[in-house]
Short mmCIF file of C-alpha atoms in Angstrom, two decimals:
data_model
loop_
_atom_site.label_atom_id
_atom_site.label_comp_id
_atom_site.label_asym_id
_atom_site.label_seq_id
_atom_site.Cartn_x
_atom_site.Cartn_y
_atom_site.Cartn_z
CA MET B 132 26.40 -30.38 -13.82
CA ALA B 133 26.42 -26.76 -16.39
CA GLY B 134 29.71 -26.31 -15.15
CA TRP B 135 31.22 -29.87 -15.85
CA THR B 136 29.73 -29.71 -19.07
CA THR B 137 31.22 -26.84 -19.83
CA ASN B 138 34.42 -27.82 -18.97
CA ARG B 139 34.11 -30.87 -20.71
CA GLN B 140 33.41 -28.99 -24.41
CA ALA B 141 35.91 -26.45 -23.81
CA LYS B 142 38.91 -29.98 -23.73
CA ARG B 143 37.56 -30.74 -27.62
CA PRO B 144 39.45 -28.88 -30.34
CA PRO B 145 38.08 -26.07 -31.67
CA GLN B 146 37.56 -26.55 -34.81
CA ARG B 147 35.84 -29.90 -34.74
CA ARG B 148 33.54 -27.93 -32.45
CA ARG B 149 32.89 -25.05 -35.11
CA ALA B 150 32.55 -27.95 -37.56
CA SER B 151 29.96 -29.92 -36.02
CA LEU B 152 28.07 -26.92 -35.27
CA ASP B 153 28.26 -25.19 -38.87
CA ALA B 154 28.01 -28.10 -40.70
CA PRO B 155 25.56 -27.75 -43.63
CA LEU B 156 22.14 -29.65 -43.83
CA ALA B 157 21.07 -31.57 -46.88
CA GLY B 158 17.75 -32.06 -47.81
CA THR B 159 17.41 -35.55 -46.94
CA VAL B 160 19.95 -35.83 -43.65
CA GLU B 161 22.01 -38.84 -42.85
CA CYS B 162 23.65 -39.34 -39.80
CA SER B 163 26.29 -41.71 -39.19
CA SER B 164 28.49 -42.16 -35.61
CA THR B 165 30.84 -39.72 -37.33
CA GLU B 166 28.71 -36.79 -38.37
CA ALA B 167 27.69 -34.37 -35.43
CA LEU B 168 23.87 -33.57 -34.68
CA THR B 169 22.23 -30.30 -34.30
CA LEU B 170 19.15 -29.36 -33.65
CA ASP B 171 18.37 -27.90 -36.53
CA ALA B 172 19.44 -30.74 -38.75
CA MET B 173 17.24 -32.77 -36.23
CA LEU B 174 14.65 -30.71 -36.86
CA ALA B 175 14.28 -30.20 -40.60
CA ALA B 176 15.15 -34.10 -40.40
CA ARG B 177 10.29 -34.64 -39.73
CA CYS B 178 11.90 -37.81 -38.17
CA ASP B 179 8.54 -38.75 -36.81
CA LEU B 180 8.83 -41.66 -33.81
CA THR B 181 5.49 -42.97 -34.71
CA ASP B 182 6.09 -44.12 -38.22
CA ASP B 183 8.22 -47.24 -39.48
CA PRO B 184 12.14 -48.03 -38.67
CA PRO B 185 14.62 -46.15 -41.27
CA SER B 186 13.93 -46.96 -44.42
CA ALA B 187 16.34 -45.57 -47.70
CA SER B 188 13.36 -42.77 -48.04
CA SER B 189 13.31 -41.54 -44.53
CA PRO B 190 17.35 -42.70 -43.78
CA TYR B 191 17.47 -40.80 -40.10
CA THR B 192 18.53 -42.19 -36.84
CA ALA B 193 20.49 -40.68 -34.07
CA PRO B 194 22.47 -43.00 -32.78
CA PRO B 195 23.22 -42.51 -28.29
CA GLU B 196 26.60 -40.95 -28.67
CA GLN B 197 25.00 -37.93 -31.02
CA LEU B 198 22.02 -37.81 -29.25
CA THR B 199 24.83 -36.76 -26.13
CA ARG B 200 26.39 -34.56 -28.11
CA LEU B 201 23.42 -32.48 -29.66
CA VAL B 202 22.35 -32.05 -25.65
CA GLU B 203 25.82 -30.66 -24.58
CA ALA B 204 26.54 -28.61 -27.83
CA GLU B 205 23.11 -26.66 -27.75
CA ILE B 206 20.53 -27.59 -25.73
CA ILE B 207 22.63 -27.11 -22.25
CA PRO B 208 23.92 -23.44 -23.68
CA ARG B 209 20.54 -22.54 -24.40
CA LEU B 210 19.20 -23.43 -21.52
CA MET B 211 22.04 -21.51 -19.76
CA LEU B 212 21.97 -18.39 -21.91
CA LEU B 213 17.84 -18.28 -21.15
CA HIS B 214 19.39 -18.84 -17.52
CA ARG B 215 21.89 -15.77 -17.69
CA ALA B 216 19.19 -13.12 -18.52
CA SER B 217 19.34 -10.16 -16.22
CA PRO B 218 16.60 -11.42 -12.80
CA ARG B 219 13.55 -8.77 -12.78
CA ALA B 220 14.27 -6.61 -10.07
CA CYS B 221 12.74 -7.43 -6.42
CA PRO B 222 11.39 -4.33 -4.58
CA ALA B 223 13.18 -3.53 -2.04
CA ALA B 224 12.40 -3.86 1.66
CA PRO B 225 10.78 -1.38 4.07
CA LEU B 226 13.40 0.13 6.56
CA PHE B 227 10.99 -0.59 9.41
CA GLU B 228 8.35 -2.23 9.68
CA PRO B 229 5.82 -1.99 12.83
CA HIS B 230 4.93 -4.83 15.11
CA LEU B 231 3.08 -5.07 18.10
CA THR B 232 6.03 -5.11 20.49
CA HIS B 233 6.47 -1.29 19.08
CA VAL B 234 2.51 -0.56 19.89
CA MET B 235 2.33 -1.98 23.31
CA ALA B 236 6.49 -0.30 24.31
CA LEU B 237 4.61 3.33 23.00
CA SER B 238 1.45 2.65 24.97
CA GLN B 239 3.22 1.44 27.85
CA LEU B 240 5.48 4.86 28.14
CA ALA B 241 2.10 7.14 27.31
CA VAL B 242 0.85 5.66 30.48
CA HIS B 243 3.97 5.09 32.72
CA GLY B 244 6.69 7.00 31.39
CA GLU B 245 7.72 10.38 30.96
CA ALA B 246 5.91 12.88 28.44
CA GLN B 247 9.56 13.22 26.81
CA ALA B 248 10.25 9.98 26.14
CA THR B 249 6.91 8.99 24.58
CA VAL B 250 7.84 11.63 22.25
CA ASP B 251 11.85 10.67 21.94
CA TYR B 252 10.46 7.39 20.86
CA VAL B 253 8.31 8.02 18.06
CA ARG B 254 11.72 9.98 17.24
CA GLY B 255 14.01 7.31 17.68
CA LEU B 256 11.72 4.93 15.34
CA VAL B 257 11.48 7.94 12.10
CA GLN B 258 15.31 7.36 12.49
CA GLN B 259 15.32 4.07 11.92
CA GLY B 260 12.73 4.83 8.64
CA ALA B 261 9.58 4.59 10.46
CA THR B 262 7.45 6.69 7.77
CA HIS B 263 4.54 9.32 7.66
CA GLU B 264 1.85 6.95 7.47
CA GLN B 265 3.35 4.20 9.99
CA VAL B 266 4.00 6.66 12.95
CA LEU B 267 0.31 7.53 12.36
CA LEU B 268 -1.73 4.36 11.53
CA ASP B 269 0.62 2.07 12.42
CA LEU B 270 1.10 3.27 16.08
CA LEU B 271 -0.23 5.84 17.43
CA ALA B 272 -3.63 4.84 16.29
CA ALA B 273 -2.86 1.98 17.45
CA SER B 274 -1.01 2.41 20.11
CA ALA B 275 -4.82 4.58 21.65
CA ARG B 276 -6.87 1.30 20.24
CA TYR B 277 -4.40 -0.42 22.14
CA LEU B 278 -5.53 1.72 25.04
CA GLY B 279 -8.90 1.45 24.68
CA ARG B 280 -8.80 -2.10 24.55
CA LEU B 281 -7.11 -2.34 27.65
CA TRP B 282 -9.69 0.18 29.23
CA GLU B 283 -12.30 -1.99 28.39
CA GLU B 284 -10.81 -4.78 29.79
CA ASP B 285 -10.52 -3.11 33.02
CA ARG B 286 -6.56 -3.40 32.47
CA CYS B 287 -6.05 0.14 32.63
CA SER B 288 -7.89 3.05 34.63
CA PHE B 289 -10.06 6.23 33.08
CA SER B 290 -7.26 8.34 34.44
CA GLU B 291 -4.20 6.34 33.18
CA VAL B 292 -5.91 6.30 29.73
CA THR B 293 -6.81 10.13 29.45
CA ILE B 294 -2.92 10.54 30.16
CA GLY B 295 -1.83 8.42 27.69
CA LEU B 296 -4.05 9.58 24.66
CA TRP B 297 -2.89 12.81 26.14
CA ARG B 298 0.71 11.95 25.46
CA LEU B 299 -0.04 10.53 21.87
CA GLN B 300 -1.52 13.95 20.73
CA ARG B 301 1.83 15.48 22.49
CA VAL B 302 3.74 12.37 20.07
CA LEU B 303 1.25 13.82 16.98
CA HIS B 304 1.92 17.24 17.21
CA ASP B 305 5.39 16.77 17.56
CA TYR B 306 5.29 14.37 15.08
CA ALA B 307 2.99 16.85 12.26
CA HIS B 308 6.03 19.75 13.15
CA LEU B 309 8.94 16.90 12.71
CA ASP B 310 9.50 17.34 9.03
CA LEU B 311 7.72 20.59 7.14
CA PRO B 312 9.06 24.06 6.98
CA THR B 313 7.76 26.18 9.18
CA GLY B 314 5.22 28.45 8.15
CA ARG B 315 3.98 26.47 5.67
CA LEU B 316 0.43 27.26 3.81
CA PRO B 317 -1.53 25.62 1.68
CA PRO B 318 -1.72 25.81 -2.24
CA PRO B 319 -4.16 28.47 -3.37
CA ASP B 320 -6.58 25.55 -4.65
CA ALA B 321 -6.65 24.02 -1.24
CA GLY B 322 -9.82 22.91 -0.35
CA ARG B 323 -11.50 23.69 3.22
CA CYS B 324 -12.75 20.81 5.49
CA LEU B 325 -14.17 20.52 8.23
CA LEU B 326 -13.92 17.68 11.16
CA ALA B 327 -16.14 16.91 14.53
CA ALA B 328 -17.50 14.09 16.22
CA VAL B 329 -20.77 12.91 17.09
CA PRO B 330 -21.73 15.07 20.31
CA GLY B 331 -20.23 13.42 23.33
CA SER B 332 -17.87 10.61 21.77
CA GLN B 333 -15.25 9.47 23.71
CA HIS B 334 -12.85 8.82 21.60
CA THR B 335 -12.19 11.51 18.75
CA PHE B 336 -8.08 10.94 18.80
CA GLY B 337 -8.34 9.04 15.70
CA LEU B 338 -9.82 12.16 14.29
CA SER B 339 -7.02 14.43 14.90
CA ILE B 340 -5.13 11.20 13.44
CA VAL B 341 -7.46 12.29 10.51
CA GLY B 342 -7.02 15.86 10.18
CA GLU B 343 -2.92 15.25 10.41
CA PHE B 344 -3.45 13.73 6.71
CA PHE B 345 -5.82 16.18 5.83
CA SER B 346 -3.16 18.44 5.88
CA ARG B 347 -0.50 16.56 4.09
CA GLY B 348 -2.60 16.18 1.80
CA GLY B 349 -2.54 19.80 0.99
CA TRP B 350 -5.89 20.72 2.79
CA GLU B 351 -6.73 23.81 4.71
CA VAL B 352 -8.25 21.41 8.25
CA ASP B 353 -10.58 22.96 10.95
CA CYS B 354 -10.64 20.19 13.25
CA HIS B 355 -13.03 20.72 16.77
CA PRO B 356 -13.01 17.29 18.41
CA GLN B 357 -15.28 18.33 21.17
CA ALA B 358 -17.93 20.80 19.39
CA THR B 359 -21.76 20.32 19.83
CA TRP B 360 -24.34 20.31 17.05
CA PRO B 361 -25.23 24.18 17.09
CA ALA B 362 -21.52 25.08 17.33
CA ILE B 363 -20.59 22.52 13.80
CA GLN B 364 -24.11 24.21 11.69
CA ALA B 365 -23.34 27.53 12.98
CA HIS B 366 -19.40 27.40 11.78
CA LEU B 367 -20.43 25.36 8.39
CA ALA B 368 -23.33 28.38 7.83
CA ARG B 369 -20.28 31.35 8.23
CA GLU B 370 -17.78 29.64 6.23
CA HIS B 371 -17.46 27.67 2.56
CA VAL B 372 -16.30 24.74 3.94
CA ASP B 373 -16.03 21.91 0.66
CA VAL B 374 -16.02 18.69 3.21
CA PHE B 375 -17.65 17.86 6.44
CA GLY B 376 -15.93 14.77 7.88
CA LEU B 377 -17.98 13.19 11.00
CA SER B 378 -16.33 10.88 13.56
CA VAL B 379 -18.86 8.34 14.85
CA SER B 380 -17.84 6.03 17.50
CA SER B 381 -21.64 4.60 18.65
CA GLU B 382 -25.01 3.37 17.47
CA VAL B 383 -26.95 4.60 19.31
CA GLY B 384 -28.41 7.86 18.38
CA LEU B 385 -28.01 7.90 14.66
CA ASP B 386 -31.00 8.61 13.90
CA GLU B 387 -29.84 11.99 16.24
CA VAL B 388 -26.82 12.21 13.50
CA LEU B 389 -28.94 12.00 10.00
CA SER B 390 -31.18 14.72 11.44
CA ALA B 391 -28.32 16.71 12.00
CA ILE B 392 -26.36 16.54 9.15
CA LEU B 393 -30.17 17.29 6.97
CA ASP B 394 -30.45 20.37 9.22
CA THR B 395 -26.70 21.38 8.28
CA ARG B 396 -27.48 20.78 4.95
CA LYS B 397 -30.19 23.35 4.37
CA THR B 398 -28.61 26.08 6.04
CA ALA B 399 -25.06 25.52 5.24
CA ALA B 400 -22.89 28.32 3.19
CA ASN B 401 -21.76 25.36 0.52
CA PRO B 402 -24.91 24.02 -1.15
CA ARG B 403 -22.82 21.37 -2.59
CA LEU B 404 -21.02 20.42 0.67
CA PHE B 405 -19.51 17.26 0.97
CA VAL B 406 -20.49 15.22 3.82
CA MET B 407 -18.29 12.35 4.65
CA VAL B 408 -19.11 9.44 7.36
CA GLY B 409 -16.27 7.51 9.19
CA GLY B 410 -14.74 6.22 13.02
CA PRO B 411 -15.45 3.28 14.62
CA MET B 412 -18.40 2.40 12.97
CA ALA B 413 -17.15 2.14 9.69
CA ALA B 414 -15.55 -0.91 10.39
CA LEU B 415 -18.78 -1.89 11.72
CA MET B 416 -21.83 -0.66 9.61
CA PRO B 417 -21.08 -1.20 5.64
CA ASP B 418 -24.36 1.26 5.42
CA LEU B 419 -23.32 4.24 7.75
CA ALA B 420 -23.27 6.62 5.41
CA LYS B 421 -26.53 5.84 4.34
CA ARG B 422 -27.84 5.25 7.42
CA CYS B 423 -26.59 9.06 8.47
CA GLY B 424 -27.31 10.75 5.10
CA ALA B 425 -23.59 11.13 3.96
CA ASP B 426 -22.45 10.75 0.70
CA ALA B 427 -19.00 8.73 1.56
CA MET B 428 -17.98 6.21 4.46
CA ALA B 429 -14.33 6.34 4.90
CA SER B 430 -12.64 3.23 7.04
CA ASP B 431 -9.33 4.97 7.28
CA ALA B 432 -7.83 8.74 6.81
CA PRO B 433 -6.09 8.04 3.08
CA THR B 434 -9.43 6.77 2.16
CA ALA B 435 -10.99 9.90 3.53
CA VAL B 436 -8.04 12.56 1.46
CA ALA B 437 -8.88 10.63 -1.46
CA LEU B 438 -12.85 10.63 -0.81
CA ALA B 439 -12.31 14.53 -0.42
CA ASP B 440 -9.50 14.73 -3.21
CA ALA B 441 -12.25 12.78 -6.04
CA SER B 442 -14.78 15.45 -4.32
CA LEU B 443 -12.99 17.98 -5.29
CA LEU B 444 -12.16 17.30 -8.42
CA ALA B 445 -15.56 16.28 -9.97
CA ARG B 446 -16.79 19.98 -8.50
CA SER B 447 -14.39 21.28 -10.24
CA GLN B 448 -15.47 19.14 -13.07
CA ARG B 449 -18.80 20.10 -13.28
CA SER B 450 -17.74 24.26 -13.01
CA ARG B 451 -16.33 23.89 -15.84
CA ARG B 452 -18.88 22.22 -18.20
CA ARG B 453 -21.41 25.27 -16.44
CA PRO B 454 -22.83 27.38 -19.14
CA GLY B 455 -20.58 30.57 -19.26
CA ALA B 456 -18.38 29.19 -16.61
#
C-alpha cells in the first residue's frame, strides 16, 4: 500500500504537487473540489464536527477527494518517515548456549570416558564460544550436581561418581590455566580469602568452582575443602585473612558450625574477619547466615565474590575515615 501510494504521487506533475503542499492559508479556509487540502489547513480551520452545518461564519468543507489527497500527500509520507527511523540495536545473541544435553554428555564422559576426552570436550565448547562463567557454572557445576542426583537415584555407584568428580576437577584445573598468563600474580591490594567446607562434607567440588571465581576476581585464595576445624582455626589465627568462606551442605550440625565460627572469630589474626556461608544449604535456608553466626550468605559463586569485594571496600572506607589513618 505504501509503495503503491508513493508511485501514484510520483506520477503527479511536480508543479501541481508543490503548489498543493505550499499553498498559503488564509484566516478562514474555504475549500472546493479544485483546491488542495493540507493537514495544517485542516487544523487551522478549527473545524468542530459537533457544530452546526457550515454557514457563512464557518464556510469550511472537506470533500472526500480532498481527504484522500490529504492522506496520500501528508499523512502517509509522515508515517513513512517515522518508520524509516533506524531501529534500535538488538543485543547480540550469545555465541554459545549450554543445554542439558551438554551437561549429560560431559557427565557421561567424566564417568565412562577417558580422562583426556573430558578435557577435550570442554575445550571444544570453549572454541564454540562458551564463556568463563558458562564453563564453570552451566557445565562443570551443573555436571557435578547431575552426578550427585544419579548417585541419589542409585543410577551411579559411589566409585563412578568419585571418578566423574575427579575428572571434572581435572577439567577445572586445565581450564583455570587455559587463558591466563603463566605466573600471574594477584594485584598488590588483593584481598585474601580462605575457602573451606564443613568438616565431613562429601560434596566439595562446588568449593573449587568458587575458588576459581575468586582467583579470577583478583583474590589470593587458599582452598582447603577437607580441612578440620582445628586446622581452619589455626590457619586463621596464623594468617591475616580478609574473608572466610564456608560451604554448608547439610542442616545437620548447624549448632556445631555456629560454635566453631564464634571460636574462630575470637582467635583470628584479623579482628574484622568477614565470614560468609554458602553451598547447597544456601538455596534451602534463607536464614543460613544467621543460624551459623556468619556475616553474609551467598547462593552462587559470582554473588560470593561480589559480597567479598563489598566487604573489602567497606573496610577500606572505614579505615580512611578514622582519625590519623
